[in-house]
Amino acid sequence: NAGVTQTPKFQVLKTGQSMTLQCAQDMNHNSMYWYRQDPGMGLRLIYYSASEGTTDKGEVPNGYNVSRLNKREFSLRLESAAPSQTSVYFCASSEAGRWYEQYFGPGTRLTVT
Amino acid sequence: AQTVTQSQPEMSVQEAETVTLSCTYDTSESDYYLFWYKQPPSRQMILVIRQEAYKQQNATENRFSVNFQKAAKSFSLKISDSQLGDAAMYFCAYRSAGNNDMRFGAGTRLTVKP
């Protein structure tokens, strides 16, 4: 039981490049989330998916798109990376009825130069 | 919008002693949840403890307990018998009962001295 996995662990992009961060969970959770963590700040919610087939914006969605590919997988795409998107990105999941308990992945450190 | 404030960027405690981390929040809602998460150097976020706002009794999980003061909008975390493995960043978080948006504080870095 791996929990929540994220790939890649590290990534360096140049301004304007695109990439997709992958997230998968094997706990049969309905809900999945993407956060970013910047120095001196707490995590901020980018997008979430309450269930397969649905996605909603969080606090800081601009510059990102998401896809809930199936129940297990929830990807985050940067279409045209900007230096302001340099951050650590966390994926999380929670089961139906226990949405207050989120399980986090190990994070992806992204640098945009 | 709800905000979460952790006024202590860093705290230090001697092994086996007790330490309290502070958290305040701002909301106009009456139904919500509060959490403390631990983030060790591995960066993975780990749920330490949670509190439902409608419960008057303070939550406890082994050596971790909270002091929830709803009227004062305060939610502090007490760690008893501190261990070296408790060293980490600790984040306080708030979530409304009505949506999926979790709001986090900026974190407190806890150092445990042997």
PDB file of C-alpha atoms in Angstrom:
ATOM      1  CA  ASN A   1       0.000   0.000   0.000  1.00  0.00           C
ATOM      2  CA  ALA A   2       2.020   2.987  -1.299  1.00  0.00           C
ATOM      3  CA  GLY A   3      -0.503   5.673  -0.260  1.00  0.00           C
ATOM      4  CA  VAL A   4      -0.128   8.816  -2.371  1.00  0.00           C
ATOM      5  CA  THR A   5       2.692   8.894  -4.902  1.00  0.00           C
ATOM      6  CA  GLN A   6       3.917  11.823  -6.963  1.00  0.00           C
ATOM      7  CA  THR A   7       6.211  12.069  -9.966  1.00  0.00           C
ATOM      8  CA  PRO A   8       8.652  13.585 -10.565  1.00  0.00           C
ATOM      9  CA  LYS A   9      10.330  14.427  -7.238  1.00  0.00           C
ATOM     10  CA  PHE A  10      12.306  17.304  -8.742  1.00  0.00           C
ATOM     11  CA  GLN A  11      11.959  19.299 -11.943  1.00  0.00           C
ATOM     12  CA  VAL A  12      13.632  22.330 -13.474  1.00  0.00           C
ATOM     13  CA  LEU A  13      11.817  24.177 -16.258  1.00  0.00           C
ATOM     14  CA  LYS A  14      12.567  27.221 -18.346  1.00  0.00           C
ATOM     15  CA  THR A  15      10.026  30.011 -18.552  1.00  0.00           C
ATOM     16  CA  GLY A  16       7.361  29.139 -21.095  1.00  0.00           C
ATOM     17  CA  GLN A  17       7.862  25.385 -20.981  1.00  0.00           C
ATOM     18  CA  SER A  18       5.007  23.088 -20.088  1.00  0.00           C
ATOM     19  CA  MET A  19       4.855  20.017 -17.913  1.00  0.00           C
ATOM     20  CA  THR A  20       2.470  17.724 -16.074  1.00  0.00           C
ATOM     21  CA  LEU A  21       2.824  16.642 -12.456  1.00  0.00           C
ATOM     22  CA  GLN A  22       1.420  13.202 -11.822  1.00  0.00           C
ATOM     23  CA  CYS A  23      -0.333  11.982  -8.694  1.00  0.00           C
ATOM     24  CA  ALA A  24      -1.800   8.574  -7.888  1.00  0.00           C
ATOM     25  CA  GLN A  25      -3.360   7.047  -4.784  1.00  0.00           C
ATOM     26  CA  ASP A  26      -4.113   3.420  -4.023  1.00  0.00           C
ATOM     27  CA  MET A  27      -6.454   3.941  -1.071  1.00  0.00           C
ATOM     28  CA  ASN A  28      -9.646   4.062  -3.142  1.00  0.00           C
ATOM     29  CA  HIS A  29     -10.226   7.654  -2.065  1.00  0.00           C
ATOM     30  CA  ASN A  30     -12.888   9.729  -3.779  1.00  0.00           C
ATOM     31  CA  SER A  31     -11.343  13.176  -3.317  1.00  0.00           C
ATOM     32  CA  MET A  32      -7.974  14.450  -4.462  1.00  0.00           C
ATOM     33  CA  TYR A  33      -6.222  17.799  -4.105  1.00  0.00           C
ATOM     34  CA  TRP A  34      -3.284  19.806  -5.411  1.00  0.00           C
ATOM     35  CA  TYR A  35      -1.475  22.305  -3.168  1.00  0.00           C
ATOM     36  CA  ARG A  36       1.561  24.496  -3.520  1.00  0.00           C
ATOM     37  CA  GLN A  37       3.905  25.418  -0.673  1.00  0.00           C
ATOM     38  CA  ASP A  38       6.043  28.536  -0.820  1.00  0.00           C
ATOM     39  CA  PRO A  39       8.694  29.607   1.718  1.00  0.00           C
ATOM     40  CA  GLY A  40       7.179  31.315   4.759  1.00  0.00           C
ATOM     41  CA  MET A  41       3.663  30.369   3.737  1.00  0.00           C
ATOM     42  CA  GLY A  42       1.348  27.513   4.424  1.00  0.00           C
ATOM     43  CA  LEU A  43      -0.009  25.257   1.736  1.00  0.00           C
ATOM     44  CA  ARG A  44      -2.440  26.852  -0.670  1.00  0.00           C
ATOM     45  CA  LEU A  45      -5.049  24.872  -2.543  1.00  0.00           C
ATOM     46  CA  ILE A  46      -4.766  25.035  -6.335  1.00  0.00           C
ATOM     47  CA  TYR A  47      -7.494  22.626  -7.470  1.00  0.00           C
ATOM     48  CA  TYR A  48      -9.417  19.747  -6.033  1.00  0.00           C
ATOM     49  CA  SER A  49     -11.555  16.917  -7.299  1.00  0.00           C
ATOM     50  CA  ALA A  50     -14.374  15.831  -5.004  1.00  0.00           C
ATOM     51  CA  SER A  51     -15.010  12.722  -7.069  1.00  0.00           C
ATOM     52  CA  GLU A  52     -14.090  11.142 -10.370  1.00  0.00           C
ATOM     53  CA  GLY A  53     -15.206  13.369 -13.215  1.00  0.00           C
ATOM     54  CA  THR A  54     -15.385  16.618 -11.232  1.00  0.00           C
ATOM     55  CA  THR A  55     -12.822  19.335 -10.575  1.00  0.00           C
ATOM     56  CA  ASP A  56     -13.047  22.706  -8.829  1.00  0.00           C
ATOM     57  CA  LYS A  57     -10.813  25.706  -8.344  1.00  0.00           C
ATOM     58  CA  GLY A  58      -9.135  26.371  -5.045  1.00  0.00           C
ATOM     59  CA  GLU A  59      -7.456  29.482  -3.715  1.00  0.00           C
ATOM     60  CA  VAL A  60      -4.754  29.884  -6.412  1.00  0.00           C
ATOM     61  CA  PRO A  61      -5.827  28.209  -9.706  1.00  0.00           C
ATOM     62  CA  ASN A  62      -4.425  30.694 -12.230  1.00  0.00           C
ATOM     63  CA  GLY A  63      -1.784  29.230 -14.540  1.00  0.00           C
ATOM     64  CA  TYR A  64      -2.768  25.623 -13.843  1.00  0.00           C
ATOM     65  CA  ASN A  65      -5.060  22.982 -15.260  1.00  0.00           C
ATOM     66  CA  VAL A  66      -6.003  19.622 -13.825  1.00  0.00           C
ATOM     67  CA  SER A  67      -7.329  16.311 -15.023  1.00  0.00           C
ATOM     68  CA  ARG A  68      -8.971  13.611 -12.934  1.00  0.00           C
ATOM     69  CA  LEU A  69      -8.032  10.756 -15.225  1.00  0.00           C
ATOM     70  CA  ASN A  70      -9.763   8.086 -13.135  1.00  0.00           C
ATOM     71  CA  LYS A  71     -10.392   7.456  -9.474  1.00  0.00           C
ATOM     72  CA  ARG A  72      -6.711   6.820  -8.782  1.00  0.00           C
ATOM     73  CA  GLU A  73      -5.016   9.600 -10.733  1.00  0.00           C
ATOM     74  CA  PHE A  74      -5.124  13.390 -10.602  1.00  0.00           C
ATOM     75  CA  SER A  75      -2.664  15.377 -12.709  1.00  0.00           C
ATOM     76  CA  LEU A  76      -1.638  19.031 -12.580  1.00  0.00           C
ATOM     77  CA  ARG A  77      -0.508  20.766 -15.752  1.00  0.00           C
ATOM     78  CA  LEU A  78       1.473  23.961 -16.195  1.00  0.00           C
ATOM     79  CA  GLU A  79       0.884  25.120 -19.766  1.00  0.00           C
ATOM     80  CA  SER A  80       3.423  27.943 -19.803  1.00  0.00           C
ATOM     81  CA  ALA A  81       5.608  27.907 -16.706  1.00  0.00           C
ATOM     82  CA  ALA A  82       6.535  31.179 -14.998  1.00  0.00           C
ATOM     83  CA  PRO A  83       9.149  31.866 -12.278  1.00  0.00           C
ATOM     84  CA  SER A  84       6.265  32.634  -9.882  1.00  0.00           C
ATOM     85  CA  GLN A  85       5.318  28.971 -10.119  1.00  0.00           C
ATOM     86  CA  THR A  86       8.576  27.900  -8.500  1.00  0.00           C
ATOM     87  CA  SER A  87       7.316  26.002  -5.472  1.00  0.00           C
ATOM     88  CA  VAL A  88       6.868  22.631  -3.846  1.00  0.00           C
ATOM     89  CA  TYR A  89       3.709  20.916  -5.031  1.00  0.00           C
ATOM     90  CA  PHE A  90       1.776  18.453  -2.905  1.00  0.00           C
ATOM     91  CA  CYS A  91      -0.965  16.100  -3.913  1.00  0.00           C
ATOM     92  CA  ALA A  92      -3.383  14.767  -1.307  1.00  0.00           C
ATOM     93  CA  SER A  93      -6.395  12.485  -1.128  1.00  0.00           C
ATOM     94  CA  SER A  94      -9.237  11.748   1.253  1.00  0.00           C
ATOM     95  CA  GLU A  95     -11.996   9.195   1.420  1.00  0.00           C
ATOM     96  CA  ALA A  96     -15.687   9.938   1.142  1.00  0.00           C
ATOM     97  CA  GLY A  97     -17.119  10.890   4.503  1.00  0.00           C
ATOM     98  CA  ARG A  98     -13.648  11.523   5.966  1.00  0.00           C
ATOM     99  CA  TRP A  99     -12.647  14.507   3.848  1.00  0.00           C
ATOM    100  CA  TYR A 100     -11.219  16.152   6.956  1.00  0.00           C
ATOM    101  CA  GLU A 101      -8.381  13.654   6.965  1.00  0.00           C
ATOM    102  CA  GLN A 102      -6.145  14.229   3.988  1.00  0.00           C
ATOM    103  CA  TYR A 103      -3.223  11.997   3.132  1.00  0.00           C
ATOM    104  CA  PHE A 104      -0.349  13.782   1.437  1.00  0.00           C
ATOM    105  CA  GLY A 105       2.220  12.674  -1.082  1.00  0.00           C
ATOM    106  CA  PRO A 106       5.957  13.408  -0.697  1.00  0.00           C
ATOM    107  CA  GLY A 107       5.862  16.518  -2.884  1.00  0.00           C
ATOM    108  CA  THR A 108       7.484  17.721  -6.108  1.00  0.00           C
ATOM    109  CA  ARG A 109      10.053  20.519  -5.998  1.00  0.00           C
ATOM    110  CA  LEU A 110       9.663  22.613  -9.147  1.00  0.00           C
ATOM    111  CA  THR A 111      12.041  25.386 -10.180  1.00  0.00           C
ATOM    112  CA  VAL A 112      11.243  27.673 -13.097  1.00  0.00           C
ATOM    113  CA  THR A 113      14.181  29.729 -14.382  1.00  0.00           C
TER     114      THR A 113
ATOM    115  CA  ALA B   1     -11.901  34.750   3.639  1.00  0.00           C
ATOM    116  CA  GLN B   2     -10.650  32.574   6.422  1.00  0.00           C
ATOM    117  CA  THR B   3      -7.093  33.139   7.585  1.00  0.00           C
ATOM    118  CA  VAL B   4      -4.864  31.108   9.842  1.00  0.00           C
ATOM    119  CA  THR B   5      -2.037  32.721  11.808  1.00  0.00           C
ATOM    120  CA  GLN B   6       0.882  31.010  13.482  1.00  0.00           C
ATOM    121  CA  SER B   7       2.796  33.714  15.321  1.00  0.00           C
ATOM    122  CA  GLN B   8       5.820  31.583  16.248  1.00  0.00           C
ATOM    123  CA  PRO B   9       8.074  30.943  13.231  1.00  0.00           C
ATOM    124  CA  GLU B  10      10.412  28.850  15.402  1.00  0.00           C
ATOM    125  CA  MET B  11      10.191  27.077  18.736  1.00  0.00           C
ATOM    126  CA  SER B  12      12.642  25.001  20.697  1.00  0.00           C
ATOM    127  CA  VAL B  13      12.094  22.422  23.451  1.00  0.00           C
ATOM    128  CA  GLN B  14      14.291  20.173  25.541  1.00  0.00           C
ATOM    129  CA  GLU B  15      13.786  16.464  25.076  1.00  0.00           C
ATOM    130  CA  ALA B  16      11.154  15.093  27.519  1.00  0.00           C
ATOM    131  CA  GLU B  17       9.776  18.591  28.179  1.00  0.00           C
ATOM    132  CA  THR B  18       6.449  20.056  27.071  1.00  0.00           C
ATOM    133  CA  VAL B  19       5.960  22.661  24.370  1.00  0.00           C
ATOM    134  CA  THR B  20       2.902  24.543  23.133  1.00  0.00           C
ATOM    135  CA  LEU B  21       2.504  25.833  19.588  1.00  0.00           C
ATOM    136  CA  SER B  22       0.043  28.666  18.988  1.00  0.00           C
ATOM    137  CA  CYS B  23      -2.523  29.127  16.261  1.00  0.00           C
ATOM    138  CA  THR B  24      -5.304  31.638  15.773  1.00  0.00           C
ATOM    139  CA  TYR B  25      -7.816  31.836  12.961  1.00  0.00           C
ATOM    140  CA  ASP B  26     -10.363  34.215  11.615  1.00  0.00           C
ATOM    141  CA  THR B  27     -13.780  33.080  10.449  1.00  0.00           C
ATOM    142  CA  SER B  28     -17.411  34.096  10.557  1.00  0.00           C
ATOM    143  CA  GLU B  29     -18.593  30.514  10.276  1.00  0.00           C
ATOM    144  CA  SER B  30     -19.790  28.361  13.140  1.00  0.00           C
ATOM    145  CA  ASP B  31     -19.220  24.928  11.655  1.00  0.00           C
ATOM    146  CA  TYR B  32     -15.645  24.081  10.759  1.00  0.00           C
ATOM    147  CA  TYR B  33     -12.690  21.830  11.462  1.00  0.00           C
ATOM    148  CA  LEU B  34      -9.187  22.524  12.704  1.00  0.00           C
ATOM    149  CA  PHE B  35      -6.071  20.454  12.206  1.00  0.00           C
ATOM    150  CA  TRP B  36      -2.431  20.220  13.102  1.00  0.00           C
ATOM    151  CA  TYR B  37      -0.105  18.703  10.524  1.00  0.00           C
ATOM    152  CA  LYS B  38       3.529  17.724  10.956  1.00  0.00           C
ATOM    153  CA  GLN B  39       6.004  18.047   8.094  1.00  0.00           C
ATOM    154  CA  PRO B  40       9.360  16.341   8.757  1.00  0.00           C
ATOM    155  CA  PRO B  41      12.399  16.875   6.496  1.00  0.00           C
ATOM    156  CA  SER B  42      10.987  14.241   4.150  1.00  0.00           C
ATOM    157  CA  ARG B  43       8.369  16.956   3.310  1.00  0.00           C
ATOM    158  CA  GLN B  44       5.410  14.605   3.562  1.00  0.00           C
ATOM    159  CA  MET B  45       2.530  16.108   5.511  1.00  0.00           C
ATOM    160  CA  ILE B  46       1.268  13.975   8.384  1.00  0.00           C
ATOM    161  CA  LEU B  47      -1.996  14.579  10.215  1.00  0.00           C
ATOM    162  CA  VAL B  48      -1.290  14.943  13.942  1.00  0.00           C
ATOM    163  CA  ILE B  49      -4.663  15.816  15.387  1.00  0.00           C
ATOM    164  CA  ARG B  50      -8.027  17.274  14.426  1.00  0.00           C
ATOM    165  CA  GLN B  51     -10.821  19.101  16.216  1.00  0.00           C
ATOM    166  CA  GLU B  52     -14.421  19.576  15.189  1.00  0.00           C
ATOM    167  CA  ALA B  53     -15.686  23.037  16.119  1.00  0.00           C
ATOM    168  CA  TYR B  54     -18.980  21.685  17.473  1.00  0.00           C
ATOM    169  CA  LYS B  55     -17.154  19.565  20.050  1.00  0.00           C
ATOM    170  CA  GLN B  56     -16.355  21.270  23.322  1.00  0.00           C
ATOM    171  CA  GLN B  57     -13.960  18.581  24.469  1.00  0.00           C
ATOM    172  CA  ASN B  58     -10.362  19.122  23.427  1.00  0.00           C
ATOM    173  CA  ALA B  59      -8.921  16.437  21.136  1.00  0.00           C
ATOM    174  CA  THR B  60      -6.081  14.232  22.370  1.00  0.00           C
ATOM    175  CA  GLU B  61      -3.826  11.795  20.525  1.00  0.00           C
ATOM    176  CA  ASN B  62      -1.255  10.151  22.789  1.00  0.00           C
ATOM    177  CA  ARG B  63       1.335  12.862  23.621  1.00  0.00           C
ATOM    178  CA  PHE B  64      -0.454  15.476  21.490  1.00  0.00           C
ATOM    179  CA  SER B  65      -3.372  17.526  22.732  1.00  0.00           C
ATOM    180  CA  VAL B  66      -5.064  20.753  21.770  1.00  0.00           C
ATOM    181  CA  ASN B  67      -6.506  23.707  23.619  1.00  0.00           C
ATOM    182  CA  PHE B  68      -9.466  24.825  21.529  1.00  0.00           C
ATOM    183  CA  GLN B  69     -10.948  28.165  22.521  1.00  0.00           C
ATOM    184  CA  LYS B  70     -13.782  28.792  20.064  1.00  0.00           C
ATOM    185  CA  ALA B  71     -14.751  32.250  21.274  1.00  0.00           C
ATOM    186  CA  ALA B  72     -11.143  33.416  21.131  1.00  0.00           C
ATOM    187  CA  LYS B  73     -10.593  31.579  17.813  1.00  0.00           C
ATOM    188  CA  SER B  74      -7.508  29.937  19.217  1.00  0.00           C
ATOM    189  CA  PHE B  75      -6.245  26.399  18.621  1.00  0.00           C
ATOM    190  CA  SER B  76      -2.933  25.575  20.271  1.00  0.00           C
ATOM    191  CA  LEU B  77      -1.057  22.268  20.140  1.00  0.00           C
ATOM    192  CA  LYS B  78       0.627  20.854  23.224  1.00  0.00           C
ATOM    193  CA  ILE B  79       3.325  18.228  22.818  1.00  0.00           C
ATOM    194  CA  SER B  80       4.167  16.408  26.045  1.00  0.00           C
ATOM    195  CA  ASP B  81       7.319  14.396  26.722  1.00  0.00           C
ATOM    196  CA  SER B  82       8.930  15.760  23.550  1.00  0.00           C
ATOM    197  CA  GLN B  83      11.004  13.336  21.526  1.00  0.00           C
ATOM    198  CA  LEU B  84      13.753  13.920  18.979  1.00  0.00           C
ATOM    199  CA  GLY B  85      11.412  12.585  16.296  1.00  0.00           C
ATOM    200  CA  ASP B  86       8.985  15.429  16.983  1.00  0.00           C
ATOM    201  CA  ALA B  87      11.363  17.881  15.323  1.00  0.00           C
ATOM    202  CA  ALA B  88       9.570  19.168  12.222  1.00  0.00           C
ATOM    203  CA  MET B  89       7.508  21.985  10.772  1.00  0.00           C
ATOM    204  CA  TYR B  90       4.038  22.103  12.259  1.00  0.00           C
ATOM    205  CA  PHE B  91       1.132  23.592  10.338  1.00  0.00           C
ATOM    206  CA  CYS B  92      -2.205  24.629  11.718  1.00  0.00           C
ATOM    207  CA  ALA B  93      -5.080  24.335   9.237  1.00  0.00           C
ATOM    208  CA  TYR B  94      -8.717  25.355   8.996  1.00  0.00           C
ATOM    209  CA  ARG B  95     -11.454  23.950   6.852  1.00  0.00           C
ATOM    210  CA  SER B  96     -15.041  25.065   6.579  1.00  0.00           C
ATOM    211  CA  ALA B  97     -17.656  22.339   6.881  1.00  0.00           C
ATOM    212  CA  GLY B  98     -19.218  23.654   3.702  1.00  0.00           C
ATOM    213  CA  ASN B  99     -16.422  23.276   1.182  1.00  0.00           C
ATOM    214  CA  ASN B 100     -13.177  21.525   0.337  1.00  0.00           C
ATOM    215  CA  ASP B 101     -10.860  24.509   0.713  1.00  0.00           C
ATOM    216  CA  MET B 102      -8.300  23.928   3.468  1.00  0.00           C
ATOM    217  CA  ARG B 103      -6.425  27.021   4.717  1.00  0.00           C
ATOM    218  CA  PHE B 104      -3.005  26.618   6.300  1.00  0.00           C
ATOM    219  CA  GLY B 105      -0.901  28.805   8.546  1.00  0.00           C
ATOM    220  CA  ALA B 106       2.709  29.646   7.671  1.00  0.00           C
ATOM    221  CA  GLY B 107       4.076  26.997  10.019  1.00  0.00           C
ATOM    222  CA  THR B 108       6.221  26.732  13.152  1.00  0.00           C
ATOM    223  CA  ARG B 109       9.589  25.018  13.004  1.00  0.00           C
ATOM    224  CA  LEU B 110      10.080  22.945  16.147  1.00  0.00           C
ATOM    225  CA  THR B 111      13.570  21.966  17.273  1.00  0.00           C
ATOM    226  CA  VAL B 112      14.027  19.325  19.968  1.00  0.00           C
ATOM    227  CA  LYS B 113      17.281  19.526  21.919  1.00  0.00           C
ATOM    228  CA  PRO B 114      18.762  16.335  23.380  1.00  0.00           C
TER     229      PRO B 114
END
